[in-house]
């Protein structure tokens, strides 16, 4: 009776594990073996059943016995567990065995299909990170479905040179800039700045960035857009953004770009805004010059006769 043999080997407290594995494979006791593996929490034992390839041999077709065992672990043994240590060791075993595809399915079963660990931050992080490396087509869906993961860290990995998942990184920042995910207003704005940063620094999509800045209508977001527009040689657009941001910090570059582009009409309101926060000779000089170049002699006379 293989079932009785299994029970007897199980009572060996680890001394009969090789025999237990053999009788399980020989008689198809994969569900019993899966439950035993999860409960034992022994990484060396896990390695015996998951690492089937012999060192030096090339990986060939998958062992059907291993496949049946993995299916029982994923579909039944681990989802039934309510022990955090059991879940942790099983996940580590799948990682050690270099089974990213199976690990994704395992984590989906635990995190997405409802269990005691659905809201576990580490498991949510691991699910997204594994998908980034093994199956990037799943990442966008996970970002949409999951709420309790390290948004900034995951987004940075998404936009890194090795992955270039810019849309996914942008989606994370946009999602976590909302009040239901980030309560502090300053943190919300920081996320919005990071989001527009993906659009301008990585995707180089200034039109989309302008639309996003208009939606947010936050000064730091407008500043980030203005800097990008200035770098990409769109001084008129940059001036508009800096005025919306009430940001005069780049006045030297703005004046140079405006003079080069001969857009003195657009420059005048920027310089007026800049004078509210800065007292610089260059700003006043440029304003006088812009009045003169646009033939705005009345305003020029008023300005020259006033304090400057």
Tab-separated table of C-alpha atoms in Angstrom:
chain	number	residue	atom	x	y	z
A	1	UNK	CA	0.000	0.000	0.000
A	2	UNK	CA	1.920	3.077	-1.240
A	3	UNK	CA	-0.255	5.425	0.823
A	4	UNK	CA	0.683	3.631	4.040
A	5	UNK	CA	4.326	3.581	2.938
A	6	UNK	CA	4.139	7.349	2.422
A	7	UNK	CA	2.740	7.814	5.931
A	8	UNK	CA	5.456	5.628	7.391
A	9	UNK	CA	8.239	7.483	5.586
A	10	UNK	CA	6.670	10.789	6.662
A	11	UNK	CA	7.027	9.752	10.311
A	12	UNK	CA	10.767	9.372	9.734
A	13	UNK	CA	11.167	13.109	10.418
A	14	UNK	CA	13.327	13.649	7.349
A	15	UNK	CA	15.442	10.486	7.530
A	16	UNK	CA	13.320	8.729	4.868
A	17	UNK	CA	12.819	11.670	2.502
A	18	UNK	CA	14.491	9.968	-0.474
A	19	UNK	CA	12.220	6.942	-0.109
A	20	UNK	CA	9.195	9.203	0.374
A	21	UNK	CA	9.986	11.062	-2.853
A	22	UNK	CA	10.503	7.800	-4.724
A	23	UNK	CA	7.218	6.234	-3.623
A	24	UNK	CA	5.396	9.483	-4.447
A	25	UNK	CA	6.775	9.573	-7.971
A	26	UNK	CA	6.279	5.858	-8.551
A	27	UNK	CA	2.641	5.844	-7.453
A	28	UNK	CA	1.609	9.374	-8.385
A	29	UNK	CA	1.199	10.714	-4.847
A	30	UNK	CA	1.942	14.260	-6.015
A	31	UNK	CA	-0.667	15.969	-3.861
A	32	UNK	CA	0.621	14.274	-0.713
A	33	UNK	CA	4.215	15.083	-1.648
A	34	UNK	CA	3.317	18.721	-2.383
A	35	UNK	CA	1.685	19.124	1.038
A	36	UNK	CA	4.656	17.441	2.722
A	37	UNK	CA	7.156	19.722	0.983
A	38	UNK	CA	5.256	22.857	1.950
A	39	UNK	CA	4.966	21.774	5.572
A	40	UNK	CA	8.594	20.642	5.923
A	41	UNK	CA	10.005	24.096	4.974
A	42	UNK	CA	13.340	22.534	3.963
A	43	UNK	CA	15.154	24.227	1.055
A	44	UNK	CA	17.506	21.256	0.571
A	45	UNK	CA	14.518	18.941	0.241
A	46	UNK	CA	12.882	21.338	-2.192
A	47	UNK	CA	16.056	21.333	-4.276
A	48	UNK	CA	15.882	17.530	-4.604
A	49	UNK	CA	12.485	17.650	-6.295
A	50	UNK	CA	12.727	20.930	-8.218
A	51	UNK	CA	16.299	20.766	-9.554
A	52	UNK	CA	15.964	17.750	-11.794
A	53	UNK	CA	18.750	18.505	-14.289
A	54	UNK	CA	22.122	16.978	-13.486
A	55	UNK	CA	25.036	19.386	-13.420
A	56	UNK	CA	26.750	19.614	-16.794
A	57	UNK	CA	23.717	18.297	-18.684
A	58	UNK	CA	21.743	20.553	-20.965
A	59	UNK	CA	18.127	21.113	-20.055
A	60	UNK	CA	15.934	18.887	-22.194
A	61	UNK	CA	12.197	18.361	-22.158
A	62	UNK	CA	10.624	18.993	-18.784
A	63	UNK	CA	10.258	16.050	-16.442
A	64	UNK	CA	6.515	15.216	-16.398
A	65	UNK	CA	6.783	14.140	-12.748
A	66	UNK	CA	8.144	17.533	-11.757
A	67	UNK	CA	5.414	19.231	-13.752
A	68	UNK	CA	2.667	17.269	-11.967
A	69	UNK	CA	4.225	18.052	-8.594
A	70	UNK	CA	4.520	21.777	-9.370
A	71	UNK	CA	0.888	21.828	-10.497
A	72	UNK	CA	-0.200	20.346	-7.149
A	73	UNK	CA	1.933	22.859	-5.232
A	74	UNK	CA	0.570	25.827	-7.165
A	75	UNK	CA	-3.064	24.792	-7.409
A	76	UNK	CA	-3.598	23.220	-4.016
A	77	UNK	CA	-0.849	22.779	-1.427
A	78	UNK	CA	0.402	26.355	-1.074
A	79	UNK	CA	-2.928	28.216	-1.510
A	80	UNK	CA	-4.312	26.059	1.325
A	81	UNK	CA	-1.519	27.161	3.662
A	82	UNK	CA	-2.088	29.870	6.244
A	83	UNK	CA	1.487	29.729	7.526
A	84	UNK	CA	3.653	32.670	6.442
A	85	UNK	CA	6.874	30.680	6.854
A	86	UNK	CA	5.579	27.910	4.599
A	87	UNK	CA	4.752	30.419	1.898
A	88	UNK	CA	8.103	32.187	2.270
A	89	UNK	CA	10.193	28.998	2.037
A	90	UNK	CA	8.205	27.699	-0.948
A	91	UNK	CA	8.690	30.965	-2.819
A	92	UNK	CA	12.426	30.898	-2.015
A	93	UNK	CA	12.612	27.315	-3.318
A	94	UNK	CA	11.060	28.289	-6.646
A	95	UNK	CA	13.454	31.234	-6.910
A	96	UNK	CA	16.464	29.032	-6.104
A	97	UNK	CA	15.371	26.523	-8.745
A	98	UNK	CA	15.220	29.328	-11.346
A	99	UNK	CA	11.579	28.748	-12.237
A	100	UNK	CA	10.336	32.281	-13.026
A	101	UNK	CA	7.362	31.162	-15.090
A	102	UNK	CA	6.184	28.763	-12.395
A	103	UNK	CA	6.896	31.362	-9.718
A	104	UNK	CA	4.643	33.856	-11.499
A	105	UNK	CA	1.803	31.313	-11.601
A	106	UNK	CA	2.405	30.454	-7.934
A	107	UNK	CA	2.359	34.093	-6.834
A	108	UNK	CA	-0.693	34.866	-8.967
A	109	UNK	CA	-2.513	32.040	-7.209
A	110	UNK	CA	-1.606	33.413	-3.772
A	111	UNK	CA	-1.834	37.158	-4.419
A	112	UNK	CA	-4.466	37.623	-7.117
A	113	UNK	CA	-6.895	34.786	-6.500
A	114	UNK	CA	-7.479	35.435	-2.838
A	115	UNK	CA	-5.611	34.069	0.155
A	116	UNK	CA	-4.430	35.184	3.582
A	117	UNK	CA	-1.414	36.714	1.836
A	118	UNK	CA	-3.144	38.687	-0.939
A	119	UNK	CA	-2.106	42.026	0.602
A	120	UNK	CA	1.434	40.958	1.481
A	121	UNK	CA	3.772	43.693	0.238
A	122	UNK	CA	6.784	41.428	-0.270
A	123	UNK	CA	4.785	38.961	-2.363
A	124	UNK	CA	3.259	41.749	-4.460
A	125	UNK	CA	6.734	43.202	-5.037
A	126	UNK	CA	8.085	39.789	-5.993
A	127	UNK	CA	5.238	39.089	-8.411
A	128	UNK	CA	5.818	42.340	-10.302
A	129	UNK	CA	9.622	42.000	-10.257
A	130	UNK	CA	9.488	38.424	-11.508
A	131	UNK	CA	7.186	39.485	-14.337
A	132	UNK	CA	9.495	42.391	-15.237
A	133	UNK	CA	12.345	39.918	-15.718
A	134	UNK	CA	10.480	36.904	-17.107
A	135	UNK	CA	7.246	38.063	-18.776
A	136	UNK	CA	6.961	41.822	-19.136
A	137	UNK	CA	3.557	41.588	-20.876
A	138	UNK	CA	1.993	40.866	-17.476
A	139	UNK	CA	3.431	43.893	-15.672
A	140	UNK	CA	0.814	46.467	-16.696
A	141	UNK	CA	-1.997	44.215	-15.479
A	142	UNK	CA	-0.315	43.669	-12.117
A	143	UNK	CA	0.183	47.418	-11.652
A	144	UNK	CA	-3.513	47.922	-12.259
A	145	UNK	CA	-4.640	45.118	-9.917
A	146	UNK	CA	-2.200	45.472	-7.013
A	147	UNK	CA	-2.177	48.302	-4.476
A	148	UNK	CA	0.368	47.362	-1.821
A	149	UNK	CA	3.810	47.358	-3.423
A	150	UNK	CA	6.861	49.635	-3.267
A	151	UNK	CA	5.822	52.000	-6.026
A	152	UNK	CA	8.963	54.133	-6.341
A	153	UNK	CA	11.374	51.205	-6.285
A	154	UNK	CA	9.370	49.168	-8.797
A	155	UNK	CA	8.941	52.170	-11.109
A	156	UNK	CA	12.698	52.840	-11.095
A	157	UNK	CA	13.347	49.246	-12.130
A	158	UNK	CA	10.719	49.523	-14.880
A	159	UNK	CA	12.364	52.569	-16.490
A	160	UNK	CA	15.931	51.275	-16.048
A	161	UNK	CA	18.069	50.719	-19.127
A	162	UNK	CA	17.877	46.951	-18.737
A	163	UNK	CA	14.052	46.850	-18.937
A	164	UNK	CA	12.798	50.108	-20.536
A	165	UNK	CA	9.185	49.577	-19.465
A	166	UNK	CA	8.422	53.286	-19.632
A	167	UNK	CA	4.627	53.053	-19.884
A	168	UNK	CA	4.554	50.786	-16.850
A	169	UNK	CA	6.794	53.120	-14.838
A	170	UNK	CA	4.631	56.094	-15.823
A	171	UNK	CA	1.466	54.188	-14.828
A	172	UNK	CA	2.868	53.444	-11.366
A	173	UNK	CA	3.674	57.102	-10.687
A	174	UNK	CA	0.286	58.272	-11.960
A	175	UNK	CA	-1.575	55.662	-9.893
A	176	UNK	CA	0.276	56.431	-6.673
A	177	UNK	CA	-0.103	60.192	-7.084
A	178	UNK	CA	-3.817	59.783	-6.360
A	179	UNK	CA	-5.140	60.532	-2.854
A	180	UNK	CA	-6.468	56.994	-2.326
A	181	UNK	CA	-2.920	55.623	-2.539
A	182	UNK	CA	-0.857	58.557	-1.227
A	183	UNK	CA	-2.409	60.746	1.455
A	184	UNK	CA	0.266	63.430	1.849
A	185	UNK	CA	-0.115	66.275	-0.673
A	186	UNK	CA	3.643	66.814	-1.069
A	187	UNK	CA	4.134	63.112	-1.762
A	188	UNK	CA	1.353	63.237	-4.357
A	189	UNK	CA	3.082	66.108	-6.159
A	190	UNK	CA	6.415	64.284	-5.986
A	191	UNK	CA	4.810	61.309	-7.746
A	192	UNK	CA	3.375	63.640	-10.392
A	193	UNK	CA	6.820	65.137	-11.026
A	194	UNK	CA	8.265	61.633	-11.368
A	195	UNK	CA	5.455	60.730	-13.776
A	196	UNK	CA	6.071	63.687	-16.065
A	197	UNK	CA	9.784	62.917	-15.755
A	198	UNK	CA	9.178	59.577	-17.466
A	199	UNK	CA	7.320	61.339	-20.281
A	200	UNK	CA	9.997	63.967	-20.912
A	201	UNK	CA	13.224	62.174	-19.970
A	202	UNK	CA	12.570	58.683	-21.318
A	203	UNK	CA	9.664	58.832	-23.776
A	204	UNK	CA	10.486	62.315	-25.101
A	205	UNK	CA	6.775	63.014	-25.537
A	206	UNK	CA	6.365	66.718	-24.799
A	207	UNK	CA	2.797	66.919	-26.115
A	208	UNK	CA	1.628	64.199	-23.775
A	209	UNK	CA	3.621	65.782	-20.967
A	210	UNK	CA	1.885	69.129	-21.535
A	211	UNK	CA	-1.512	67.414	-21.360
A	212	UNK	CA	-0.506	65.734	-18.104
A	213	UNK	CA	0.812	68.993	-16.619
A	214	UNK	CA	-2.479	70.680	-17.482
A	215	UNK	CA	-4.389	67.906	-15.693
A	216	UNK	CA	-2.218	68.130	-12.567
A	217	UNK	CA	-1.779	71.920	-12.622
A	218	UNK	CA	0.925	71.808	-9.951
A	219	UNK	CA	3.858	74.236	-10.037
A	220	UNK	CA	6.661	71.626	-9.688
A	221	UNK	CA	5.121	69.654	-12.574
A	222	UNK	CA	5.055	72.760	-14.779
A	223	UNK	CA	8.685	73.467	-13.821
A	224	UNK	CA	9.768	69.987	-14.891
A	225	UNK	CA	7.971	70.431	-18.203
A	226	UNK	CA	9.485	73.894	-18.735
A	227	UNK	CA	13.009	72.569	-18.218
A	228	UNK	CA	12.435	69.807	-20.761
A	229	UNK	CA	10.926	72.206	-23.306
A	230	UNK	CA	13.893	74.539	-22.864
A	231	UNK	CA	16.359	71.700	-23.412
A	232	UNK	CA	14.501	70.566	-26.531
A	233	UNK	CA	14.622	74.099	-28.009
A	234	UNK	CA	10.983	75.071	-27.561
A	235	UNK	CA	11.491	78.402	-25.746
A	236	UNK	CA	7.974	79.774	-26.249
A	237	UNK	CA	6.417	76.640	-24.746
A	238	UNK	CA	9.000	76.655	-21.957
A	239	UNK	CA	8.130	80.275	-21.103
A	240	UNK	CA	4.440	79.359	-20.789
A	241	UNK	CA	5.287	76.466	-18.480
A	242	UNK	CA	7.619	78.518	-16.299
A	243	UNK	CA	4.980	81.245	-15.959
A	244	UNK	CA	2.421	78.609	-14.881
A	245	UNK	CA	4.995	77.341	-12.381
A	246	UNK	CA	5.896	80.880	-11.232
A	247	UNK	CA	9.472	79.641	-11.592
A	248	UNK	CA	12.153	82.167	-12.549
A	249	UNK	CA	15.136	79.996	-11.668
A	250	UNK	CA	16.165	79.454	-15.304
A	251	UNK	CA	15.920	83.119	-16.300
A	252	UNK	CA	19.396	83.275	-17.857
A	253	UNK	CA	18.746	80.314	-20.164
A	254	UNK	CA	15.243	81.561	-20.933
A	255	UNK	CA	16.513	85.021	-21.912
A	256	UNK	CA	19.242	83.542	-24.115
A	257	UNK	CA	16.776	81.226	-25.863
A	258	UNK	CA	14.188	83.991	-26.313
A	259	UNK	CA	16.728	86.402	-27.823
A	260	UNK	CA	17.990	83.661	-30.132
A	261	UNK	CA	14.444	82.882	-31.230
A	262	UNK	CA	13.454	86.572	-31.335
A	263	UNK	CA	10.335	85.917	-29.232
A	264	UNK	CA	10.396	89.095	-27.178
A	265	UNK	CA	6.589	89.372	-26.982
A	266	UNK	CA	6.439	85.990	-25.218
A	267	UNK	CA	9.407	86.912	-23.013
A	268	UNK	CA	7.866	90.067	-21.510
A	269	UNK	CA	5.269	88.357	-19.229
A	270	UNK	CA	7.950	85.905	-18.091
A	271	UNK	CA	10.291	88.733	-17.095
A	272	UNK	CA	7.467	90.516	-15.254
A	273	UNK	CA	6.828	87.307	-13.326
A	274	UNK	CA	10.543	86.892	-12.610
A	275	UNK	CA	10.812	90.422	-11.173
A	276	UNK	CA	8.316	89.493	-8.441
A	277	UNK	CA	10.754	87.049	-6.863
A	278	UNK	CA	14.178	88.133	-8.146
A	279	UNK	CA	16.009	91.467	-8.179
A	280	UNK	CA	18.560	91.039	-10.933
A	281	UNK	CA	20.017	93.659	-13.261
A	282	UNK	CA	19.874	91.191	-16.136
A	283	UNK	CA	16.116	90.751	-15.791
A	284	UNK	CA	15.479	94.503	-15.868
A	285	UNK	CA	17.882	94.968	-18.797
A	286	UNK	CA	16.224	92.182	-20.766
A	287	UNK	CA	12.783	93.632	-20.065
A	288	UNK	CA	13.840	97.063	-21.361
A	289	UNK	CA	15.332	95.402	-24.445
A	290	UNK	CA	12.166	93.332	-25.035
A	291	UNK	CA	9.964	96.458	-24.760
A	292	UNK	CA	12.188	98.195	-27.287
A	293	UNK	CA	12.270	95.271	-29.736
A	294	UNK	CA	8.466	94.987	-29.659
A	295	UNK	CA	7.942	98.747	-30.032
A	296	UNK	CA	6.181	98.924	-26.697
A	297	UNK	CA	7.433	102.428	-25.966
A	298	UNK	CA	4.731	103.428	-23.484
A	299	UNK	CA	5.508	100.533	-21.142
A	300	UNK	CA	9.211	101.122	-21.759
A	301	UNK	CA	8.940	104.769	-20.618
A	302	UNK	CA	6.921	103.832	-17.518
A	303	UNK	CA	9.420	101.126	-16.606
A	304	UNK	CA	12.523	103.295	-17.118
A	305	UNK	CA	11.047	106.126	-15.045
A	306	UNK	CA	10.040	103.736	-12.244
A	307	UNK	CA	12.243	101.881	-9.743
A	308	UNK	CA	14.412	99.297	-11.459
